[in-house]
PDB file of C-alpha atoms in Angstrom:
ATOM      1  CA  MET A   1     142.251  62.044  12.520  1.00 37.00           C
ATOM      2  CA  GLU A   2     138.873  63.004  11.103  1.00 42.00           C
ATOM      3  CA  SER A   3     138.021  61.330   7.801  1.00 45.00           C
ATOM      4  CA  MET A   4     134.446  62.474   7.270  1.00 50.00           C
ATOM      5  CA  HIS A   5     133.768  64.773   4.351  1.00 49.00           C
ATOM      6  CA  ALA A   6     130.601  66.415   3.158  1.00 51.00           C
ATOM      7  CA  VAL A   7     129.728  67.000  -0.471  1.00 50.00           C
ATOM      8  CA  ILE A   8     128.144  70.421  -0.246  1.00 48.00           C
ATOM      9  CA  GLY A   9     127.560  71.077  -3.912  1.00 53.00           C
ATOM     10  CA  MET A  10     127.983  69.878  -7.483  1.00 56.00           C
ATOM     11  CA  LYS A  11     127.969  71.901 -10.671  1.00 56.00           C
ATOM     12  CA  LYS A  12     128.071  70.831 -14.300  1.00 58.00           C
ATOM     13  CA  GLU A  13     130.472  73.059 -16.236  1.00 62.00           C
ATOM     14  CA  LYS A  14     130.118  74.139 -19.882  1.00 65.00           C
ATOM     15  CA  ASP A  15     132.832  71.676 -20.946  1.00 61.00           C
ATOM     16  CA  GLU A  16     130.792  68.804 -19.392  1.00 57.00           C
ATOM     17  CA  SER A  17     133.159  68.485 -16.406  1.00 59.00           C
ATOM     18  CA  ILE A  18     131.762  68.319 -12.887  1.00 58.00           C
ATOM     19  CA  SER A  19     132.855  70.507  -9.990  1.00 60.00           C
ATOM     20  CA  ILE A  20     132.377  69.009  -6.530  1.00 57.00           C
ATOM     21  CA  LEU A  21     132.596  71.138  -3.403  1.00 55.00           C
ATOM     22  CA  LEU A  22     133.902  69.198  -0.395  1.00 53.00           C
ATOM     23  CA  SER A  23     134.212  70.227   3.222  1.00 52.00           C
ATOM     24  CA  LYS A  24     134.965  68.624   6.557  1.00 51.00           C
ATOM     25  CA  PRO A  25     131.880  68.990   8.790  1.00 49.00           C
ATOM     26  CA  SER A  26     133.976  70.417  11.636  1.00 48.00           C
ATOM     27  CA  ILE A  27     135.306  73.198   9.423  1.00 44.00           C
ATOM     28  CA  MET A  28     132.441  74.039   7.100  1.00 42.00           C
ATOM     29  CA  ASN A  29     134.040  77.384   6.258  1.00 47.00           C
ATOM     30  CA  GLU A  30     136.986  75.504   4.646  1.00 50.00           C
ATOM     31  CA  VAL A  31     135.855  74.282   1.238  1.00 51.00           C
ATOM     32  CA  ASN A  32     137.811  72.599  -1.533  1.00 55.00           C
ATOM     33  CA  ARG A  33     136.614  72.641  -5.122  1.00 58.00           C
ATOM     34  CA  ILE A  34     137.452  69.534  -7.120  1.00 61.00           C
ATOM     35  CA  GLU A  35     136.878  69.475 -10.851  1.00 64.00           C
ATOM     36  CA  LEU A  36     136.256  66.074 -12.364  1.00 62.00           C
ATOM     37  CA  PRO A  37     136.954  65.762 -16.085  1.00 60.00           C
ATOM     38  CA  THR A  38     134.041  63.431 -16.668  1.00 57.00           C
ATOM     39  CA  ASP A  39     130.286  63.483 -16.342  1.00 56.00           C
ATOM     40  CA  ILE A  40     129.283  62.320 -12.849  1.00 54.00           C
ATOM     41  CA  SER A  41     127.064  59.626 -14.402  1.00 51.00           C
ATOM     42  CA  HIS A  42     130.227  57.860 -15.607  1.00 57.00           C
ATOM     43  CA  LEU A  43     131.795  57.477 -12.153  1.00 63.00           C
ATOM     44  CA  VAL A  44     132.175  53.850 -11.157  1.00 59.00           C
ATOM     45  CA  ASP A  45     133.762  54.195  -7.728  1.00 63.00           C
ATOM     46  CA  TYR A  46     135.186  56.846  -5.402  1.00 64.00           C
ATOM     47  CA  ARG A  47     137.135  57.192  -2.134  1.00 68.00           C
ATOM     48  CA  PHE A  48     137.699  60.278  -0.005  1.00 64.00           C
ATOM     49  CA  SER A  49     141.228  61.122   1.088  1.00 64.00           C
ATOM     50  CA  GLU A  50     141.733  60.969   4.852  1.00 59.00           C
ATOM     51  CA  SER A  51     144.482  63.582   5.049  1.00 54.00           C
ATOM     52  CA  GLY A  52     143.239  66.856   3.723  1.00 52.00           C
ATOM     53  CA  LEU A  53     140.348  67.072   1.343  1.00 51.00           C
ATOM     54  CA  GLY A  54     140.618  64.923  -1.718  1.00 65.00           C
ATOM     55  CA  LEU A  55     138.739  62.516  -3.899  1.00 75.00           C
ATOM     56  CA  TYR A  56     139.874  59.413  -5.808  1.00 81.00           C
ATOM     57  CA  THR A  57     137.527  58.446  -8.633  1.00 82.00           C
ATOM     58  CA  LEU A  58     137.322  55.706 -11.253  1.00 85.00           C
ATOM     59  CA  ASP A  59     135.216  56.374 -14.335  1.00 83.00           C
ATOM     60  CA  SER A  60     133.567  53.986 -16.781  1.00 83.00           C
ATOM     61  CA  CYS A  61     136.467  54.503 -19.235  1.00 86.00           C
ATOM     62  CA  SER A  62     138.853  52.906 -16.676  1.00 89.00           C
ATOM     63  CA  ASN A  63     140.589  56.186 -15.765  1.00 88.00           C
ATOM     64  CA  LEU A  64     141.692  56.688 -12.151  1.00 89.00           C
ATOM     65  CA  TYR A  65     141.774  60.304 -10.941  1.00 85.00           C
ATOM     66  CA  HIS A  66     142.889  62.155  -7.833  1.00 82.00           C
ATOM     67  CA  ASN A  67     141.103  65.508  -7.470  1.00 77.00           C
ATOM     68  CA  GLY A  68     140.389  65.483 -11.203  1.00 76.00           C
ATOM     69  CA  GLY A  69     143.997  64.790 -12.269  1.00 83.00           C
ATOM     70  CA  ILE A  70     144.584  61.440 -13.940  1.00 88.00           C
ATOM     71  CA  ILE A  71     146.772  58.937 -12.081  1.00 89.00           C
ATOM     72  CA  SER A  72     146.412  55.998 -14.450  1.00 92.00           C
ATOM     73  CA  ASN A  73     144.275  54.729 -17.302  1.00 91.00           C
ATOM     74  CA  GLU A  74     143.119  51.181 -17.983  1.00 92.00           C
ATOM     75  CA  VAL A  75     142.273  50.589 -14.305  1.00 93.00           C
ATOM     76  CA  SER A  76     139.891  47.745 -13.435  1.00 92.00           C
ATOM     77  CA  SER A  77     139.677  48.289  -9.654  1.00 92.00           C
ATOM     78  CA  PHE A  78     141.259  50.419  -6.943  1.00 90.00           C
ATOM     79  CA  THR A  79     141.242  51.086  -3.235  1.00 89.00           C
ATOM     80  CA  TYR A  80     142.661  53.758  -0.945  1.00 86.00           C
ATOM     81  CA  SER A  81     143.858  53.838   2.641  1.00 85.00           C
ATOM     82  CA  HIS A  82     146.169  56.567   3.800  1.00 80.00           C
ATOM     83  CA  PRO A  83     148.998  56.747   2.784  1.00 83.00           C
ATOM     84  CA  PHE A  84     148.532  54.302  -0.126  1.00 87.00           C
ATOM     85  CA  VAL A  85     146.352  54.074  -3.202  1.00 89.00           C
ATOM     86  CA  ALA A  86     146.423  50.750  -5.031  1.00 93.00           C
ATOM     87  CA  TRP A  87     144.972  49.698  -8.368  1.00 95.00           C
ATOM     88  CA  ILE A  88     144.934  46.799 -10.808  1.00 96.00           C
ATOM     89  CA  ASP A  89     145.352  47.714 -14.455  1.00 95.00           C
ATOM     90  CA  ASN A  90     143.858  45.938 -17.459  1.00 94.00           C
ATOM     91  CA  SER A  91     147.181  44.127 -17.995  1.00 95.00           C
ATOM     92  CA  PHE A  92     146.659  42.484 -14.578  1.00 96.00           C
ATOM     93  CA  ARG A  93     149.419  44.330 -12.742  1.00 96.00           C
ATOM     94  CA  LEU A  94     148.926  45.544  -9.190  1.00 95.00           C
ATOM     95  CA  HIS A  95     150.264  49.049  -8.521  1.00 95.00           C
ATOM     96  CA  VAL A  96     150.734  50.486  -5.027  1.00 93.00           C
ATOM     97  CA  MET A  97     151.556  54.194  -4.758  1.00 90.00           C
ATOM     98  CA  ASP A  98     152.599  56.157  -1.685  1.00 87.00           C
ATOM     99  CA  VAL A  99     150.449  59.305  -1.915  1.00 82.00           C
ATOM    100  CA  LEU A 100     152.741  61.291   0.378  1.00 81.00           C
ATOM    101  CA  SER A 101     155.722  60.987  -1.968  1.00 84.00           C
ATOM    102  CA  ASN A 102     153.824  60.191  -5.210  1.00 83.00           C
ATOM    103  CA  GLU A 103     156.225  57.299  -5.704  1.00 87.00           C
ATOM    104  CA  THR A 104     155.310  53.787  -6.737  1.00 88.00           C
ATOM    105  CA  ALA A 105     155.942  51.446  -3.823  1.00 86.00           C
ATOM    106  CA  ASP A 106     155.158  48.182  -5.612  1.00 89.00           C
ATOM    107  CA  VAL A 107     154.212  46.798  -9.038  1.00 94.00           C
ATOM    108  CA  ARG A 108     153.579  43.088  -9.500  1.00 94.00           C
ATOM    109  CA  PRO A 109     151.496  40.774 -11.685  1.00 95.00           C
ATOM    110  CA  VAL A 110     148.230  39.365 -10.330  1.00 95.00           C
ATOM    111  CA  GLU A 111     145.955  36.627 -11.576  1.00 95.00           C
ATOM    112  CA  LYS A 112     143.678  37.570 -14.485  1.00 96.00           C
ATOM    113  CA  GLY A 113     140.289  38.703 -13.150  1.00 94.00           C
ATOM    114  CA  SER A 114     141.559  39.681  -9.678  1.00 95.00           C
ATOM    115  CA  ARG A 115     139.910  42.692  -8.026  1.00 94.00           C
ATOM    116  CA  LEU A 116     141.066  44.861  -5.141  1.00 94.00           C
ATOM    117  CA  VAL A 117     138.751  44.698  -2.145  1.00 93.00           C
ATOM    118  CA  SER A 118     140.575  46.606   0.587  1.00 91.00           C
ATOM    119  CA  ILE A 119     143.919  47.861   1.788  1.00 89.00           C
ATOM    120  CA  ALA A 120     145.198  47.952   5.361  1.00 87.00           C
ATOM    121  CA  PRO A 121     148.830  48.964   4.904  1.00 82.00           C
ATOM    122  CA  PRO A 122     150.944  47.017   4.253  1.00 84.00           C
ATOM    123  CA  LYS A 123     148.333  44.315   3.494  1.00 91.00           C
ATOM    124  CA  LEU A 124     146.113  44.259   0.411  1.00 94.00           C
ATOM    125  CA  ILE A 125     143.023  42.073   0.080  1.00 95.00           C
ATOM    126  CA  LEU A 126     142.170  40.803  -3.392  1.00 95.00           C
ATOM    127  CA  GLN A 127     139.181  38.836  -4.601  1.00 96.00           C
ATOM    128  CA  MET A 128     140.342  36.149  -6.977  1.00 95.00           C
ATOM    129  CA  PRO A 129     138.322  35.087 -10.041  1.00 94.00           C
ATOM    130  CA  ARG A 130     137.060  31.981  -8.210  1.00 94.00           C
ATOM    131  CA  GLY A 131     135.642  34.178  -5.436  1.00 93.00           C
ATOM    132  CA  ASN A 132     138.176  33.462  -2.700  1.00 96.00           C
ATOM    133  CA  LEU A 133     139.912  36.319  -0.889  1.00 95.00           C
ATOM    134  CA  GLU A 134     143.699  36.509  -0.691  1.00 95.00           C
ATOM    135  CA  THR A 135     145.889  38.785   1.398  1.00 95.00           C
ATOM    136  CA  ILE A 136     149.256  39.937   0.115  1.00 93.00           C
ATOM    137  CA  HIS A 137     151.847  42.316   1.514  1.00 90.00           C
ATOM    138  CA  ALA A 138     152.950  45.328  -0.498  1.00 81.00           C
ATOM    139  CA  ARG A 139     156.650  45.272  -1.211  1.00 74.00           C
ATOM    140  CA  HIS A 140     158.590  48.459  -0.693  1.00 64.00           C
ATOM    141  CA  ASP A 141     161.463  49.075  -3.077  1.00 54.00           C
ATOM    142  CA  ARG A 142     164.425  50.231  -1.036  1.00 46.00           C
ATOM    143  CA  ASN A 143     167.394  51.220  -3.158  1.00 44.00           C
TER     144      ASN A 143
END
């Protein structure tokens, strides 16, 4: 599955939002327009979606977005690997969401100051406040 995307244009709108035009290099005639509700200078981190065209962004106000729509606020770090996006909120809870169903797969407390480094489903890698890396497995709620 191809995961490369090209940013082929950006435009600042009158309401200060940013429009980003994304395309897969192999299908340059297929373009998605993503509107971000924040000035591009406030973006802290981003990840491209591997299935379809999409963009996950974290701004300096701790808001996590998918294609410009807010997923969560008060986010300190996040990571994405299809089909999961995971983030740690400012209350030190780890959230794992299945992007295919838009359902939360796991929520659990983590140590204060922990940051998400990577995700390789079902494993998540966190950097602890002391600098060491820890691997945990996402739990899946099965009712």
